[in-house]
mmCIF file of C-alpha atoms in Angstrom:
data_model
loop_
_atom_site.group_PDB
_atom_site.id
_atom_site.type_symbol
_atom_site.label_atom_id
_atom_site.label_comp_id
_atom_site.label_asym_id
_atom_site.label_seq_id
_atom_site.Cartn_x
_atom_site.Cartn_y
_atom_site.Cartn_z
ATOM 1 C CA UNK A 1 175.454 351.423 -40.042
ATOM 2 C CA UNK A 2 172.357 349.169 -39.615
ATOM 3 C CA UNK A 3 170.560 347.904 -42.687
ATOM 4 C CA UNK A 4 166.905 347.844 -43.287
ATOM 5 C CA UNK A 5 164.578 346.783 -46.368
ATOM 6 C CA UNK A 6 160.840 346.048 -47.092
ATOM 7 C CA UNK A 7 159.115 343.042 -47.276
ATOM 8 C CA UNK A 8 155.580 341.465 -47.562
ATOM 9 C CA UNK A 9 154.803 339.171 -44.656
ATOM 10 C CA UNK A 10 151.824 336.905 -44.551
ATOM 11 C CA UNK A 11 149.836 336.877 -41.273
ATOM 12 C CA UNK A 12 150.061 333.632 -39.540
ATOM 13 C CA UNK A 13 146.453 333.660 -38.246
ATOM 14 C CA UNK A 14 144.354 335.500 -41.059
ATOM 15 C CA UNK A 15 146.371 334.683 -43.852
ATOM 16 C CA UNK A 16 146.540 338.464 -45.263
ATOM 17 C CA UNK A 17 149.392 340.185 -46.490
ATOM 18 C CA UNK A 18 151.490 343.557 -45.204
ATOM 19 C CA UNK A 19 154.297 345.142 -45.402
ATOM 20 C CA UNK A 20 157.458 344.928 -42.412
ATOM 21 C CA UNK A 21 160.252 346.700 -42.190
ATOM 22 C CA UNK A 22 163.256 343.970 -41.168
ATOM 23 C CA UNK A 23 166.857 344.789 -40.146
ATOM 24 C CA UNK A 24 169.438 342.767 -42.040
ATOM 25 C CA UNK A 25 172.195 344.174 -40.298
ATOM 26 C CA UNK A 26 172.379 346.021 -36.932
ATOM 27 C CA UNK A 27 175.431 347.981 -35.674
ATOM 28 C CA UNK A 28 174.841 348.196 -31.973
ATOM 29 C CA UNK A 29 178.071 350.511 -31.348
ATOM 30 C CA UNK A 30 176.519 352.913 -33.732
ATOM 31 C CA UNK A 31 173.164 352.582 -33.091
ATOM 32 C CA UNK A 32 172.873 351.060 -29.239
ATOM 33 C CA UNK A 33 168.965 351.283 -28.943
ATOM 34 C CA UNK A 34 168.706 348.148 -31.330
ATOM 35 C CA UNK A 35 170.680 346.045 -28.769
ATOM 36 C CA UNK A 36 167.798 346.501 -26.526
ATOM 37 C CA UNK A 37 165.109 346.159 -29.034
ATOM 38 C CA UNK A 38 166.539 342.893 -30.131
ATOM 39 C CA UNK A 39 167.001 341.701 -26.256
ATOM 40 C CA UNK A 40 163.130 343.018 -25.893
ATOM 41 C CA UNK A 41 162.032 341.099 -29.055
ATOM 42 C CA UNK A 42 160.598 344.710 -30.640
ATOM 43 C CA UNK A 43 163.136 344.196 -33.429
ATOM 44 C CA UNK A 44 162.066 341.287 -35.195
ATOM 45 C CA UNK A 45 158.589 341.089 -33.959
ATOM 46 C CA UNK A 46 155.346 341.023 -36.498
ATOM 47 C CA UNK A 47 152.173 342.816 -35.713
ATOM 48 C CA UNK A 48 148.999 341.874 -38.080
ATOM 49 C CA UNK A 49 147.584 345.218 -38.357
ATOM 50 C CA UNK A 50 144.459 343.303 -39.699
ATOM 51 C CA UNK A 51 143.955 340.650 -36.999
ATOM 52 C CA UNK A 52 146.643 341.965 -34.147
ATOM 53 C CA UNK A 53 148.150 338.153 -34.547
ATOM 54 C CA UNK A 54 151.862 338.618 -32.917
ATOM 55 C CA UNK A 55 154.791 336.795 -33.890
ATOM 56 C CA UNK A 56 158.476 336.697 -33.925
ATOM 57 C CA UNK A 57 159.769 336.584 -37.405
ATOM 58 C CA UNK A 58 162.907 334.464 -38.547
ATOM 59 C CA UNK A 59 165.267 335.926 -40.989
ATOM 60 C CA UNK A 60 169.380 336.110 -41.733
ATOM 61 C CA UNK A 61 170.342 338.985 -39.702
ATOM 62 C CA UNK A 62 173.809 340.208 -38.891
ATOM 63 C CA UNK A 63 174.749 341.515 -35.649
ATOM 64 C CA UNK A 64 177.729 343.891 -35.207
ATOM 65 C CA UNK A 65 179.569 345.258 -32.145
ATOM 66 C CA UNK A 66 182.627 347.380 -33.567
ATOM 67 C CA UNK A 67 183.610 348.165 -29.680
ATOM 68 C CA UNK A 68 183.548 344.372 -28.378
ATOM 69 C CA UNK A 69 185.292 343.220 -32.002
ATOM 70 C CA UNK A 70 182.490 340.510 -32.857
ATOM 71 C CA UNK A 71 179.871 339.698 -35.502
ATOM 72 C CA UNK A 72 177.153 337.028 -35.075
ATOM 73 C CA UNK A 73 174.809 336.297 -37.872
ATOM 74 C CA UNK A 74 171.676 334.573 -37.953
ATOM 75 C CA UNK A 75 171.925 331.990 -40.695
ATOM 76 C CA UNK A 76 170.155 328.935 -41.835
ATOM 77 C CA UNK A 77 171.542 325.661 -40.674
ATOM 78 C CA UNK A 78 173.893 323.855 -42.543
ATOM 79 C CA UNK A 79 174.889 326.409 -45.079
ATOM 80 C CA UNK A 80 177.663 329.443 -44.835
ATOM 81 C CA UNK A 81 177.142 332.780 -46.327
ATOM 82 C CA UNK A 82 179.410 333.637 -49.183
ATOM 83 C CA UNK A 83 182.927 334.511 -48.240
ATOM 84 C CA UNK A 84 183.332 338.063 -47.841
ATOM 85 C CA UNK A 85 187.279 339.148 -48.824
ATOM 86 C CA UNK A 86 186.794 342.336 -46.765
ATOM 87 C CA UNK A 87 186.520 340.456 -43.723
ATOM 88 C CA UNK A 88 189.985 339.394 -44.033
ATOM 89 C CA UNK A 89 191.752 342.761 -43.925
ATOM 90 C CA UNK A 90 193.568 344.552 -41.351
ATOM 91 C CA UNK A 91 190.491 346.289 -39.795
ATOM 92 C CA UNK A 92 188.999 343.014 -39.239
ATOM 93 C CA UNK A 93 192.035 341.492 -37.124
ATOM 94 C CA UNK A 94 190.924 340.226 -33.669
ATOM 95 C CA UNK A 95 186.988 339.874 -35.086
ATOM 96 C CA UNK A 96 185.209 336.338 -33.792
ATOM 97 C CA UNK A 97 182.902 335.753 -36.600
ATOM 98 C CA UNK A 98 180.190 333.523 -35.539
ATOM 99 C CA UNK A 99 176.801 331.913 -37.171
ATOM 100 C CA UNK A 100 173.939 330.874 -35.426
ATOM 101 C CA UNK A 101 170.960 328.996 -35.823
ATOM 102 C CA UNK A 102 167.973 331.382 -34.277
ATOM 103 C CA UNK A 103 167.245 333.845 -32.028
ATOM 104 C CA UNK A 104 168.258 332.038 -28.615
ATOM 105 C CA UNK A 105 171.436 331.488 -30.115
ATOM 106 C CA UNK A 106 171.963 334.624 -31.222
ATOM 107 C CA UNK A 107 171.278 336.350 -27.227
ATOM 108 C CA UNK A 108 173.126 334.082 -25.860
ATOM 109 C CA UNK A 109 176.443 334.766 -27.961
ATOM 110 C CA UNK A 110 175.936 338.505 -27.255
ATOM 111 C CA UNK A 111 175.699 337.562 -23.298
ATOM 112 C CA UNK A 112 178.973 335.609 -23.779
ATOM 113 C CA UNK A 113 181.214 338.161 -25.680
ATOM 114 C CA UNK A 114 179.853 341.097 -23.778
ATOM 115 C CA UNK A 115 180.879 339.417 -20.737
ATOM 116 C CA UNK A 116 184.251 338.840 -21.951
ATOM 117 C CA UNK A 117 184.110 334.674 -22.277
ATOM 118 C CA UNK A 118 185.407 332.449 -24.712
ATOM 119 C CA UNK A 119 182.358 330.642 -26.468
ATOM 120 C CA UNK A 120 184.300 327.294 -27.624
ATOM 121 C CA UNK A 121 184.988 327.377 -23.738
ATOM 122 C CA UNK A 122 181.259 328.092 -23.185
ATOM 123 C CA UNK A 123 179.890 325.329 -25.090
ATOM 124 C CA UNK A 124 182.215 322.733 -23.447
ATOM 125 C CA UNK A 125 181.212 323.901 -19.652
ATOM 126 C CA UNK A 126 177.427 323.616 -20.837
ATOM 127 C CA UNK A 127 178.289 320.129 -22.607
ATOM 128 C CA UNK A 128 179.808 319.157 -19.231
ATOM 129 C CA UNK A 129 176.759 320.387 -16.957
ATOM 130 C CA UNK A 130 174.519 318.266 -19.215
ATOM 131 C CA UNK A 131 176.086 315.212 -18.605
ATOM 132 C CA UNK A 132 176.146 315.645 -15.183
ATOM 133 C CA UNK A 133 172.404 316.420 -14.951
ATOM 134 C CA UNK A 134 171.915 313.596 -16.948
ATOM 135 C CA UNK A 135 173.209 311.119 -14.621
ATOM 136 C CA UNK A 136 170.150 310.908 -13.004
ATOM 137 C CA UNK A 137 168.035 310.396 -15.909
ATOM 138 C CA UNK A 138 170.103 308.793 -18.499
ATOM 139 C CA UNK A 139 170.046 311.279 -21.005
ATOM 140 C CA UNK A 140 171.006 314.576 -21.686
ATOM 141 C CA UNK A 141 168.066 316.519 -20.946
ATOM 142 C CA UNK A 142 167.097 320.024 -22.954
ATOM 143 C CA UNK A 143 168.907 323.110 -24.518
ATOM 144 C CA UNK A 144 171.359 324.628 -22.455
ATOM 145 C CA UNK A 145 171.799 328.594 -22.870
ATOM 146 C CA UNK A 146 173.965 331.013 -20.984
ATOM 147 C CA UNK A 147 172.342 333.865 -18.942
ATOM 148 C CA UNK A 148 175.265 335.918 -17.102
ATOM 149 C CA UNK A 149 176.135 335.579 -13.902
ATOM 150 C CA UNK A 150 175.379 336.421 -10.285
ATOM 151 C CA UNK A 151 177.239 336.634 -6.997
ATOM 152 C CA UNK A 152 178.194 333.694 -5.460
ATOM 153 C CA UNK A 153 176.790 333.173 -1.569
ATOM 154 C CA UNK A 154 178.648 334.635 0.817
ATOM 155 C CA UNK A 155 180.049 337.442 -1.967
ATOM 156 C CA UNK A 156 182.983 335.369 -2.579
ATOM 157 C CA UNK A 157 183.663 335.057 -6.480
ATOM 158 C CA UNK A 158 180.622 334.654 -8.812
ATOM 159 C CA UNK A 159 178.018 332.119 -10.460
ATOM 160 C CA UNK A 160 177.924 331.537 -14.197
ATOM 161 C CA UNK A 161 173.545 331.212 -14.759
ATOM 162 C CA UNK A 162 172.070 329.168 -17.553
ATOM 163 C CA UNK A 163 168.842 328.442 -18.926
ATOM 164 C CA UNK A 164 167.540 324.701 -19.936
ATOM 165 C CA UNK A 165 165.117 325.020 -22.379
ATOM 166 C CA UNK A 166 162.735 321.557 -22.612
ATOM 167 C CA UNK A 167 159.844 321.672 -24.745
ATOM 168 C CA UNK A 168 157.832 324.357 -23.065
ATOM 169 C CA UNK A 169 159.519 324.238 -19.973
ATOM 170 C CA UNK A 170 162.535 327.003 -18.676
ATOM 171 C CA UNK A 171 164.596 325.480 -16.105
ATOM 172 C CA UNK A 172 167.034 327.952 -14.447
ATOM 173 C CA UNK A 173 170.625 326.465 -12.769
ATOM 174 C CA UNK A 174 174.123 327.692 -12.163
ATOM 175 C CA UNK A 175 177.715 326.736 -11.653
ATOM 176 C CA UNK A 176 180.645 327.990 -10.379
ATOM 177 C CA UNK A 177 182.961 330.420 -12.520
ATOM 178 C CA UNK A 178 185.788 328.065 -11.432
ATOM 179 C CA UNK A 179 184.494 325.450 -13.834
ATOM 180 C CA UNK A 180 184.740 327.815 -16.670
ATOM 181 C CA UNK A 181 188.574 328.725 -15.605
ATOM 182 C CA UNK A 182 189.319 324.855 -14.986
ATOM 183 C CA UNK A 183 188.388 323.809 -18.565
ATOM 184 C CA UNK A 184 189.504 327.309 -20.145
ATOM 185 C CA UNK A 185 192.630 326.296 -19.026
ATOM 186 C CA UNK A 186 192.802 322.629 -19.903
ATOM 187 C CA UNK A 187 191.505 323.367 -23.401
ATOM 188 C CA UNK A 188 194.378 325.874 -24.026
ATOM 189 C CA UNK A 189 196.274 323.732 -26.368
ATOM 190 C CA UNK A 190 193.333 321.629 -27.714
ATOM 191 C CA UNK A 191 191.260 323.956 -29.379
ATOM 192 C CA UNK A 192 192.089 325.187 -33.051
ATOM 193 C CA UNK A 193 193.017 328.736 -33.373
ATOM 194 C CA UNK A 194 190.669 331.199 -34.686
ATOM 195 C CA UNK A 195 190.885 331.860 -38.280
ATOM 196 C CA UNK A 196 190.702 335.592 -39.279
ATOM 197 C CA UNK A 197 187.548 336.130 -41.573
ATOM 198 C CA UNK A 198 186.307 332.733 -41.071
ATOM 199 C CA UNK A 199 182.212 332.426 -40.074
ATOM 200 C CA UNK A 200 181.817 329.537 -37.975
ATOM 201 C CA UNK A 201 179.509 327.646 -35.509
ATOM 202 C CA UNK A 202 180.251 326.930 -32.327
ATOM 203 C CA UNK A 203 177.623 324.998 -30.800
ATOM 204 C CA UNK A 204 177.012 321.686 -29.144
ATOM 205 C CA UNK A 205 178.489 319.626 -31.964
ATOM 206 C CA UNK A 206 181.704 321.654 -31.381
ATOM 207 C CA UNK A 207 181.812 321.100 -27.965
ATOM 208 C CA UNK A 208 181.009 317.337 -28.422
ATOM 209 C CA UNK A 209 184.064 317.317 -31.304
ATOM 210 C CA UNK A 210 186.664 319.150 -28.601
ATOM 211 C CA UNK A 211 185.616 316.616 -26.039
ATOM 212 C CA UNK A 212 186.204 313.823 -28.003
ATOM 213 C CA UNK A 213 189.443 314.959 -29.390
ATOM 214 C CA UNK A 214 190.391 315.042 -25.461
ATOM 215 C CA UNK A 215 189.627 311.545 -25.056
#
């Protein structure tokens, strides 16, 4: 089941303190409504009872999908949670365990796994697209996030959607699914295998390391 706890938060605007019920973990197989609350922002939103200020609250949050066999932990960058021996048991065979630094990464990772993609390959896809986009400007632009799929023009195949966040602006772009398929085939023997029970960060740094190993 999902776990909640109560803490006290100080409003960023009026500085008054109030109790806040936060979800330390959510099991969306048993409580699917929590997934929708997470994506809408309701799950991690704080509204000050005194002044009405509203904002998103960051804290370590574990997302668990038992049906699709993955866990994603929103966890502080440059650190790792304590090892959990139970994660190495037979019940966890086939699970993908990921660490993410923020809400955008968390939502993206959920979409990638729900759409049955390998997030390791998807990070390399994003790097390839960012490098291609940078040819005109001479620099890598923004943070790239997978945002689902759309039908290709003419109804043949599908396109991968991406949102590019640069400062306060969000750009949308797409790429053919075939790019993912090509990179998946090319990287099949170059990526280290998954280790059961190990939390890992699969992000842009990972994509750079894979690209470097291929050169």
